[in-house]
Coordinates of N, CA and C in Angstrom, one line a residue:
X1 N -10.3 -22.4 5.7 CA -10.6 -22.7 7.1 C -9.3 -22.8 7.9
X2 N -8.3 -23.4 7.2 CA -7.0 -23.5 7.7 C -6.2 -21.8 8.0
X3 N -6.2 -21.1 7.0 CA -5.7 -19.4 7.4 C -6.8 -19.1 8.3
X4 N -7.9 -19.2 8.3 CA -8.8 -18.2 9.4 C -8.3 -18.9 10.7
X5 N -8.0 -20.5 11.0 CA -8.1 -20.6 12.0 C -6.6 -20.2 12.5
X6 N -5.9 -19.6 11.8 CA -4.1 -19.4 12.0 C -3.3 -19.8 11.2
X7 N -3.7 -20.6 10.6 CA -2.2 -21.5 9.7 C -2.0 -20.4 8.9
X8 N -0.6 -20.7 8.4 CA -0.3 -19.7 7.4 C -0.4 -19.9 6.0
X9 N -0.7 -21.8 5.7 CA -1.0 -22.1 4.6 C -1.0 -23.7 4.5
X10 N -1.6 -24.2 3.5 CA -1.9 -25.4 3.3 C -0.7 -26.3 2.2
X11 N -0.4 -27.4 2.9 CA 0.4 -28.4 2.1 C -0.4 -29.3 1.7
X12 N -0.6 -29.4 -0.2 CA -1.3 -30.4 -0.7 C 0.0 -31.5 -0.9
X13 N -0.5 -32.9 -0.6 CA 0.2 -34.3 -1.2 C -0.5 -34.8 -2.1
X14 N 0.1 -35.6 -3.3 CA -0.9 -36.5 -4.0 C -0.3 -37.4 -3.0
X15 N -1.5 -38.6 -3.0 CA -1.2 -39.9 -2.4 C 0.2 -40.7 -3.2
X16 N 0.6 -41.7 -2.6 CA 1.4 -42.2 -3.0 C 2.4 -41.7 -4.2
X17 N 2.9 -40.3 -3.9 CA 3.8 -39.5 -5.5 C 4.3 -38.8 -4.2
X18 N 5.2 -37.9 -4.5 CA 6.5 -36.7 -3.6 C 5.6 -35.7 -3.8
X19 N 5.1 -35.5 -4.9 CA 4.7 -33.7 -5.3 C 4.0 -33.3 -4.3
X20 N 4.5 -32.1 -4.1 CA 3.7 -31.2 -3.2 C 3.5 -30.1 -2.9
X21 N 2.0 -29.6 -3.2 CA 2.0 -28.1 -4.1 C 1.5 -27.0 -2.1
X22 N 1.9 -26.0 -2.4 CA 1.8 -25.2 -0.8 C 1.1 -23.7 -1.5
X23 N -0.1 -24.3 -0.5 CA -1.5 -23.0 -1.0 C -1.7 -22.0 0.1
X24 N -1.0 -20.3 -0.2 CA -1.0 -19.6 0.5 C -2.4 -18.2 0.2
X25 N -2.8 -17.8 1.1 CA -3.6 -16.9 1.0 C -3.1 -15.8 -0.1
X26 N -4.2 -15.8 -1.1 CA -4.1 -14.1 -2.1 C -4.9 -13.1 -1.3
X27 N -4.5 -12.2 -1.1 CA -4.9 -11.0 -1.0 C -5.2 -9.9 -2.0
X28 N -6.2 -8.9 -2.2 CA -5.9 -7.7 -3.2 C -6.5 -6.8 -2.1
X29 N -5.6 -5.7 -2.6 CA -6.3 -4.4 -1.9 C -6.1 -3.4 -3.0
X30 N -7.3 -2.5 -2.4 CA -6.8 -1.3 -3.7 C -6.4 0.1 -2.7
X31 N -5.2 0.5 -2.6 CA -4.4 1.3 -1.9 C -4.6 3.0 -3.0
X32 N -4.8 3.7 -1.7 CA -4.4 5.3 -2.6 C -2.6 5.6 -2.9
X33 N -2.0 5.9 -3.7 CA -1.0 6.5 -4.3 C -0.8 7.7 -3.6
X34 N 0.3 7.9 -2.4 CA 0.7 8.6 -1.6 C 1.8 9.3 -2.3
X35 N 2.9 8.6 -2.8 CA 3.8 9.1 -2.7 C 4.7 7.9 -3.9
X36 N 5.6 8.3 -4.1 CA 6.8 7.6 -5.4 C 8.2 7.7 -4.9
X37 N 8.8 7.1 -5.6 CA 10.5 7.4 -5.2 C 10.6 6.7 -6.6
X38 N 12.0 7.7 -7.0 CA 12.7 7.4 -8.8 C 13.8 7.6 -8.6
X39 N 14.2 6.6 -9.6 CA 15.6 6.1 -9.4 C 15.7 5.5 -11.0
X40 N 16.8 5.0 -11.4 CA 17.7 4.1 -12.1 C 17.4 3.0 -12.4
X41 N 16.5 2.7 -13.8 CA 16.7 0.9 -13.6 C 16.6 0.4 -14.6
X42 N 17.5 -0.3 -14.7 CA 17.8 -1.0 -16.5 C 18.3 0.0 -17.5
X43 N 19.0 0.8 -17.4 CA 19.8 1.8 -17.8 C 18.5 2.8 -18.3
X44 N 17.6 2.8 -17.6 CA 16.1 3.8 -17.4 C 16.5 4.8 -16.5
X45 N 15.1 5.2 -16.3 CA 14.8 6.6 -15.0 C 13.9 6.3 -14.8
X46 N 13.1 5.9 -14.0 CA 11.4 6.1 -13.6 C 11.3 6.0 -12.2
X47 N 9.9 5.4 -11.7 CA 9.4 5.2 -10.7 C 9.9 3.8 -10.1
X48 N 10.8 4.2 -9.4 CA 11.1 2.4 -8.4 C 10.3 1.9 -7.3
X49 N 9.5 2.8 -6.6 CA 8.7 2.1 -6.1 C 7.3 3.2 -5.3
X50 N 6.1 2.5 -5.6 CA 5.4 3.5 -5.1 C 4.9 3.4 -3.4
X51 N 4.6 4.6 -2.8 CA 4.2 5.0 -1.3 C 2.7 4.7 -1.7
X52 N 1.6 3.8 -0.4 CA 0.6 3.5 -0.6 C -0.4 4.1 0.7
X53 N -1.6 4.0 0.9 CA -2.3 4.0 1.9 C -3.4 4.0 1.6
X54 N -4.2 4.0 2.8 CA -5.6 3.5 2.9 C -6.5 4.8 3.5
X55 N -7.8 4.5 3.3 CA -8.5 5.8 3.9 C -9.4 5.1 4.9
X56 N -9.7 6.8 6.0 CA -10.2 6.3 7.1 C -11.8 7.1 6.8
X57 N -12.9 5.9 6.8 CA -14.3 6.4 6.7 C -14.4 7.9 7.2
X58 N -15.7 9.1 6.4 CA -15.9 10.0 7.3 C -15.5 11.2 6.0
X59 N -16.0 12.0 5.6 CA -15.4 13.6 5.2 C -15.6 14.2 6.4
X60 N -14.9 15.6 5.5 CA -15.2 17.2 6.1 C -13.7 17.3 5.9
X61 N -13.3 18.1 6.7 CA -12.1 19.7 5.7 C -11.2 18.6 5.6
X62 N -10.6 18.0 6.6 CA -9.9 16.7 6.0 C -9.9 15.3 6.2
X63 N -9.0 15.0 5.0 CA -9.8 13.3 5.2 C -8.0 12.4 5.9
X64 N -8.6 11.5 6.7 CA -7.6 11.1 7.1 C -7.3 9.6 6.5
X65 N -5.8 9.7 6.5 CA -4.9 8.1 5.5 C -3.6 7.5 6.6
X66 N -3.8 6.2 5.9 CA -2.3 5.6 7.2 C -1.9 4.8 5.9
X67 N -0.7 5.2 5.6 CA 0.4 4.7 4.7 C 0.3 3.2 5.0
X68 N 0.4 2.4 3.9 CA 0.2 1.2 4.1 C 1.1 -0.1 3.9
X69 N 1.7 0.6 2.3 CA 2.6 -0.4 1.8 C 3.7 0.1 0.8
X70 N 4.7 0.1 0.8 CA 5.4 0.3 -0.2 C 5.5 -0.7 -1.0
X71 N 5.5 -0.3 -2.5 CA 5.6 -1.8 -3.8 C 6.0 -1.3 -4.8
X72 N 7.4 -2.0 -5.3 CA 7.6 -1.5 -6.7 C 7.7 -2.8 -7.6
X73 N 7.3 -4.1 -7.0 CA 7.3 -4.9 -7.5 C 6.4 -5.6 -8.5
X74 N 6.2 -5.7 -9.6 CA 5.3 -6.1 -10.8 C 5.3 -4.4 -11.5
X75 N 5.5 -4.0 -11.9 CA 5.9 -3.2 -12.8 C 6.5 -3.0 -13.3
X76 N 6.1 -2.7 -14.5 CA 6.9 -3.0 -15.9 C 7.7 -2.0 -16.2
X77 N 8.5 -2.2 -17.1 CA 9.3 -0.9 -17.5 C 8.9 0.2 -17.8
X78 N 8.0 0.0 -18.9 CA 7.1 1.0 -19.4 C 6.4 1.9 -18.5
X79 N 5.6 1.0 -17.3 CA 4.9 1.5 -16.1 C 5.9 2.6 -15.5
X80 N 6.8 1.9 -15.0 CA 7.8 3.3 -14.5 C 8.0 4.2 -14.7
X81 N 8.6 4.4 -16.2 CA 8.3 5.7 -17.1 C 7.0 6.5 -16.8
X82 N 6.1 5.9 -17.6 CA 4.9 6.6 -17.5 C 4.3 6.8 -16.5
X83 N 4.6 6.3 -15.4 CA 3.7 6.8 -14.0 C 4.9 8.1 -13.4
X84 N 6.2 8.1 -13.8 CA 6.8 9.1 -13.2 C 6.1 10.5 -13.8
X85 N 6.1 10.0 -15.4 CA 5.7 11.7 -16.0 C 4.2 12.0 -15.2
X86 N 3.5 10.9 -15.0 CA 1.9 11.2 -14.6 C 1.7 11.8 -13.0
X87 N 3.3 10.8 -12.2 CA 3.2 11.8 -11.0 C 3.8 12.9 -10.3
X88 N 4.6 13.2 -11.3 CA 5.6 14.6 -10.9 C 4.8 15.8 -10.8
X89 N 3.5 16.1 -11.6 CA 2.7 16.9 -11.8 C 2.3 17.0 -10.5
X90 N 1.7 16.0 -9.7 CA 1.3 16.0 -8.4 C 1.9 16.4 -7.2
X91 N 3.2 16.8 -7.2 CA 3.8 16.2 -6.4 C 3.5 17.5 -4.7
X92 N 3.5 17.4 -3.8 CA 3.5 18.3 -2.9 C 4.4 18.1 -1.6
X93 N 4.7 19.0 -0.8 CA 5.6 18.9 0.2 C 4.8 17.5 1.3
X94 N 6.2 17.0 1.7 CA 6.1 15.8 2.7 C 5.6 16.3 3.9
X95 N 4.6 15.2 4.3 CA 4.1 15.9 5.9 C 5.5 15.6 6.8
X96 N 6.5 14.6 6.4 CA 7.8 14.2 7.3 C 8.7 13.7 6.3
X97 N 9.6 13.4 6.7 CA 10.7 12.9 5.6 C 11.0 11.8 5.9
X98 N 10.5 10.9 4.7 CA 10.7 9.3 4.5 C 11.9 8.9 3.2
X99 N 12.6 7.8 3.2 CA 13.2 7.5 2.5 C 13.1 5.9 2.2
X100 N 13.6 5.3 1.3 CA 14.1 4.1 1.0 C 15.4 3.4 1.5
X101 N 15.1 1.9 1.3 CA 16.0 1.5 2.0 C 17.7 2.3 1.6
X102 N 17.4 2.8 0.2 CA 18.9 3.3 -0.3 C 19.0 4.5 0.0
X103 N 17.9 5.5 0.6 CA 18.3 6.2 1.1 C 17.6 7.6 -0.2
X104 N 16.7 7.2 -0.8 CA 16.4 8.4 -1.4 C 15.0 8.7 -1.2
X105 N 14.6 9.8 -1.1 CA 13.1 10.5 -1.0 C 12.1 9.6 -1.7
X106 N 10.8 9.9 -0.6 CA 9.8 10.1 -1.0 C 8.9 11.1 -1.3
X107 N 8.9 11.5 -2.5 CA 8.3 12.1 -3.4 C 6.8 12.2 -2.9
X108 N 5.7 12.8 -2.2 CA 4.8 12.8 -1.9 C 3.6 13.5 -2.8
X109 N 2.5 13.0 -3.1 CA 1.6 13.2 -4.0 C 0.1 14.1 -4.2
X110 N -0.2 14.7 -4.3 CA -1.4 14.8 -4.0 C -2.8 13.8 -4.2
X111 N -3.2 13.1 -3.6 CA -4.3 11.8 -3.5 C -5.3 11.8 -4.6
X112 N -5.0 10.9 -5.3 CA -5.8 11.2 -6.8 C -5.5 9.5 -7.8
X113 N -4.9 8.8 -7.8 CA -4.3 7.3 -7.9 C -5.0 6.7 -7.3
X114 N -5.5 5.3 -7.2 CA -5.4 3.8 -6.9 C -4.8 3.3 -7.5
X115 N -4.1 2.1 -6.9 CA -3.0 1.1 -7.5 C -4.3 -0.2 -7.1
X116 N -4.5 -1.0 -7.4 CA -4.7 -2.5 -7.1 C -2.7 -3.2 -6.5
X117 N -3.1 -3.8 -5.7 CA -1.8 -4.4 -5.5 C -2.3 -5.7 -4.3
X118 N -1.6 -6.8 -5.2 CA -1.9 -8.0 -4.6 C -0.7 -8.4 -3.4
X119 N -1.1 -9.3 -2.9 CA -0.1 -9.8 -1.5 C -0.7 -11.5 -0.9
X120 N 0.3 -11.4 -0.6 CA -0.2 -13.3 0.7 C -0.6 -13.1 1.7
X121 N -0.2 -12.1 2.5 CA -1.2 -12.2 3.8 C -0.8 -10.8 4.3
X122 N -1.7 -10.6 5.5 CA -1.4 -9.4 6.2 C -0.9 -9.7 7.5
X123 N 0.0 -8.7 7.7 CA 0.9 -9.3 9.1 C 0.4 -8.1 10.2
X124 N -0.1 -8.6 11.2 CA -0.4 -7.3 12.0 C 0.7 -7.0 13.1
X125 N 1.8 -8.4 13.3 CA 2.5 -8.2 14.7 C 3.2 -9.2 14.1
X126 N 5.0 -8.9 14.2 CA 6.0 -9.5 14.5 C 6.5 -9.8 15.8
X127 N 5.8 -11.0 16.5 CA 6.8 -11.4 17.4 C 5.8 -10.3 18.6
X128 N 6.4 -10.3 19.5 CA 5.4 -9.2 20.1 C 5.4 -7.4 19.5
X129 N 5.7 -7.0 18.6 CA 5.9 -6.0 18.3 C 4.7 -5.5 17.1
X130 N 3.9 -4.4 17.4 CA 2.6 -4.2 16.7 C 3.5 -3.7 15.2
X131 N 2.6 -3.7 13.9 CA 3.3 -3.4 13.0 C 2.2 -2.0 12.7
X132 N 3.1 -1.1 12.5 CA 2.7 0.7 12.9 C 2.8 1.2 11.8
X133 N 2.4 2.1 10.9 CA 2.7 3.1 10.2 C 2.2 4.7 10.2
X134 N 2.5 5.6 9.4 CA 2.2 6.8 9.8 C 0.8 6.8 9.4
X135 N 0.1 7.4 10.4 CA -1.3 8.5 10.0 C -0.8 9.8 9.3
X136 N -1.8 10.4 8.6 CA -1.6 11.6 7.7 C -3.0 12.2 7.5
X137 N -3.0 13.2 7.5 CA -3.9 13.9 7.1 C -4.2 14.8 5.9
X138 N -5.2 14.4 5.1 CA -4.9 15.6 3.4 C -6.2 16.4 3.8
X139 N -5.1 18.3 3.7 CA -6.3 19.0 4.0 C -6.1 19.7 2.1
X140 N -7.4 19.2 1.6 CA -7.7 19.5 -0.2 C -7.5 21.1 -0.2
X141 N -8.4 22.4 0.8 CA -8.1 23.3 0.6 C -6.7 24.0 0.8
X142 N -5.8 23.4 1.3 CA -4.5 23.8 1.5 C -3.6 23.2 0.6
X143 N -4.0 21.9 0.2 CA -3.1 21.0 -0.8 C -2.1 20.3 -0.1
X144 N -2.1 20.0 1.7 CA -1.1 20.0 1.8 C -1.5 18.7 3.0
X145 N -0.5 17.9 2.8 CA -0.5 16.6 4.1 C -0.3 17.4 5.5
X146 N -0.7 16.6 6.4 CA 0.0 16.9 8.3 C -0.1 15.5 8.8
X147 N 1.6 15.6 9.4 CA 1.6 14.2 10.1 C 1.2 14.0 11.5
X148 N 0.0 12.5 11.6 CA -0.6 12.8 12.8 C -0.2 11.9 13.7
X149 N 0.9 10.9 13.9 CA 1.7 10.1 14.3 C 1.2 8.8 13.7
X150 N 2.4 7.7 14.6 CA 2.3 6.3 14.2 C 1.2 5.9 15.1
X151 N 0.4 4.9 14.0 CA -0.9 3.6 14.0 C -0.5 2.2 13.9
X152 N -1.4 1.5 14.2 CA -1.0 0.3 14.0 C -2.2 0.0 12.5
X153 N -1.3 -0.7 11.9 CA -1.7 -1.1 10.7 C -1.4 -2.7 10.1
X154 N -1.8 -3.7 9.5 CA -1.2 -4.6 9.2 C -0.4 -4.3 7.6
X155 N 0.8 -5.2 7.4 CA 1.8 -5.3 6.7 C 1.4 -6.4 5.3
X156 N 0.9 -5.6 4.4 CA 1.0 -6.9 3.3 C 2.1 -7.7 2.6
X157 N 2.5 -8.8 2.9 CA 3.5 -9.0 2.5 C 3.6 -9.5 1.1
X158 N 4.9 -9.7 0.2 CA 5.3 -10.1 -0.8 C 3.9 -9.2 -1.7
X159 N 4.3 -8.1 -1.2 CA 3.2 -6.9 -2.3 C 4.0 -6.7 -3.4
X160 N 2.7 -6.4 -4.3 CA 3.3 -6.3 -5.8 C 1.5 -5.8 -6.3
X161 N 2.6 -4.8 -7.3 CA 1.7 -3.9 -7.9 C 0.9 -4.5 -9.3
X162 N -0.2 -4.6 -9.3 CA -1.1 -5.2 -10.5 C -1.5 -4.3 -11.5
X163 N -2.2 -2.7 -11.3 CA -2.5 -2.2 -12.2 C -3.1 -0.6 -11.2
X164 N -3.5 0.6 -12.1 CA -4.3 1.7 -11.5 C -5.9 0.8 -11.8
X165 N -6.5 1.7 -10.7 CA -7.8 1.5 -11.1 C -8.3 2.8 -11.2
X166 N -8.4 3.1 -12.6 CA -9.0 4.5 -13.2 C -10.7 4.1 -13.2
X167 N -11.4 3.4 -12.5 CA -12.3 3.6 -12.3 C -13.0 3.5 -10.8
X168 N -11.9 3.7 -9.6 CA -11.9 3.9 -8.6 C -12.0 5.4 -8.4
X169 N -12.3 6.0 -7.5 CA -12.2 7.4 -6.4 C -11.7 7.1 -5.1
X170 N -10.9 7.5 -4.6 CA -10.6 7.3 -3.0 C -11.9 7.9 -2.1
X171 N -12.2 9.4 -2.3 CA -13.1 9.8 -1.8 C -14.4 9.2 -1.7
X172 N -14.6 8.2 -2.5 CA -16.0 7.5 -2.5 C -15.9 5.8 -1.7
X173 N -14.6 6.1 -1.1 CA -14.7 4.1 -0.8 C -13.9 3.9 -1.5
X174 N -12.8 4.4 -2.9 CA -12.2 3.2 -3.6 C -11.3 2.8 -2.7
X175 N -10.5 3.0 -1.6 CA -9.0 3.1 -0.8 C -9.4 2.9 0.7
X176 N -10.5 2.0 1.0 CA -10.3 2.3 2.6 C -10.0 0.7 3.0
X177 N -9.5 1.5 4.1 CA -8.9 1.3 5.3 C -10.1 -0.2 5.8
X178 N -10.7 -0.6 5.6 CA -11.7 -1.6 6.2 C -11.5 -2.5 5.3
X179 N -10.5 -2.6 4.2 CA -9.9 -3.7 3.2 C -9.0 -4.5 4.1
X180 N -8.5 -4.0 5.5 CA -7.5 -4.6 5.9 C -7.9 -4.6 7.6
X181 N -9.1 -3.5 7.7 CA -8.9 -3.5 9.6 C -10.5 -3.7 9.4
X182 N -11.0 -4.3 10.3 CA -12.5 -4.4 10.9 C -12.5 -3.2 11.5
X183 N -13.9 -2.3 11.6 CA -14.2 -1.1 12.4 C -13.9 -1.5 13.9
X184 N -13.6 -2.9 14.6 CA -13.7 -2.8 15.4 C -12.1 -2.9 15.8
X185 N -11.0 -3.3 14.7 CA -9.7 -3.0 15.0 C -9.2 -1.5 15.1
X186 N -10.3 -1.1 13.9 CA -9.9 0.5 13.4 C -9.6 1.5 14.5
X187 N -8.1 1.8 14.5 CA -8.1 3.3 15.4 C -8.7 4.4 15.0
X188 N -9.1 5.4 15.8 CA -9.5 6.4 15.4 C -9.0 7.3 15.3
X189 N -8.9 8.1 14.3 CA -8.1 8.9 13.4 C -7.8 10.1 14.8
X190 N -6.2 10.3 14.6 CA -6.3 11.9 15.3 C -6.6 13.2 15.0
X191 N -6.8 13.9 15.8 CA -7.6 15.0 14.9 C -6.5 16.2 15.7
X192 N -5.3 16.3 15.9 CA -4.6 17.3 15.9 C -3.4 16.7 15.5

């Protein structure tokens, strides 16, 4: 009751003792696998952190996505490895050129992954400033993204990656977009 009506979280007290435990909203969403960036870590090679998004209700020739989250956090060593060899096979040209904070590519994917990835809350606006990300478009007969500009999107914070869900489909509802926006926040997708 306390997050719905705004707070950002709850301070428990025991009575008469100091301790005091601070209960913040869990989140899960299950995000499509956009994109990866590989790098260096722990005298490794793999995947440092994966490109996410969400889908927007609706087929036909293409289906529209708004990038949602970047997370490389909660993944294991092992995971890195093996999700690089699983997504290099995928890989297809960028609708635009994104990078990391250090400055290297994102590797863009063909839509086929869910990640589950947990978070504390969704941030839709810093301060007066909407929090935006790209729309994109995957046309399947072409194989190929088109970028359809910046959306407003909310920001999950303190994300961190839990697991794939190989028993998800994006195409069927595993990845939308209504995990995070009510249809009546939902923009509507552009169509050039």
């Amino acid at each position: 009751e306390r997050v719905e009506a705004g707070g950002e979280r709850v301070i428990i007290r025991r009575l008469n003792r100091a301790e005091t435990v601070k209960v913040k909203p869990h989140r899960s969403v299950d995000a499509l696998v956009l994109g990866y960036i590989e790098g260096e870590f722990e005298g490794q090679y793999g995947v440092t952190s994966l490109l996410t998004g969400l889908v927007y209700p609706g087929a036909g020739v293409e289906s529209f996505l708004q990038t949602f989250v970047r997370v490389g956090s909660g993944l294991t060593d092992a995971e890195r490895v093996a999700l690089l060899d699983r997504l290099r096979p995928l890989k297809v040209d960028a609708p635009l050129p994104m990078t990391d904070s250090s400055g290297r590519a994102v590797q863009f994917v063909r839509p086929k992954l869910i990640a589950e990835i947990h978070g504390e809350d969704l941030v839709a606006a810093e301060g007066e400033r909407e929090q935006r990300t790209q729309q994109i478009a995957w046309d399947e007969a072409a194989g190929a993204y088109r970028f359809l500009g910046l959306t407003a999107c909310p920001r999950l914070t303190f994300a961190r990656f839990v697991t794939l869900r190989e028993d998800k489909e994006w195409q069927s509802g595993g990845a939308r977009i209504e995990q995070v926006l009510s249809s009546s926040e939902r923009p509507t997708p552009a169509s050039s």
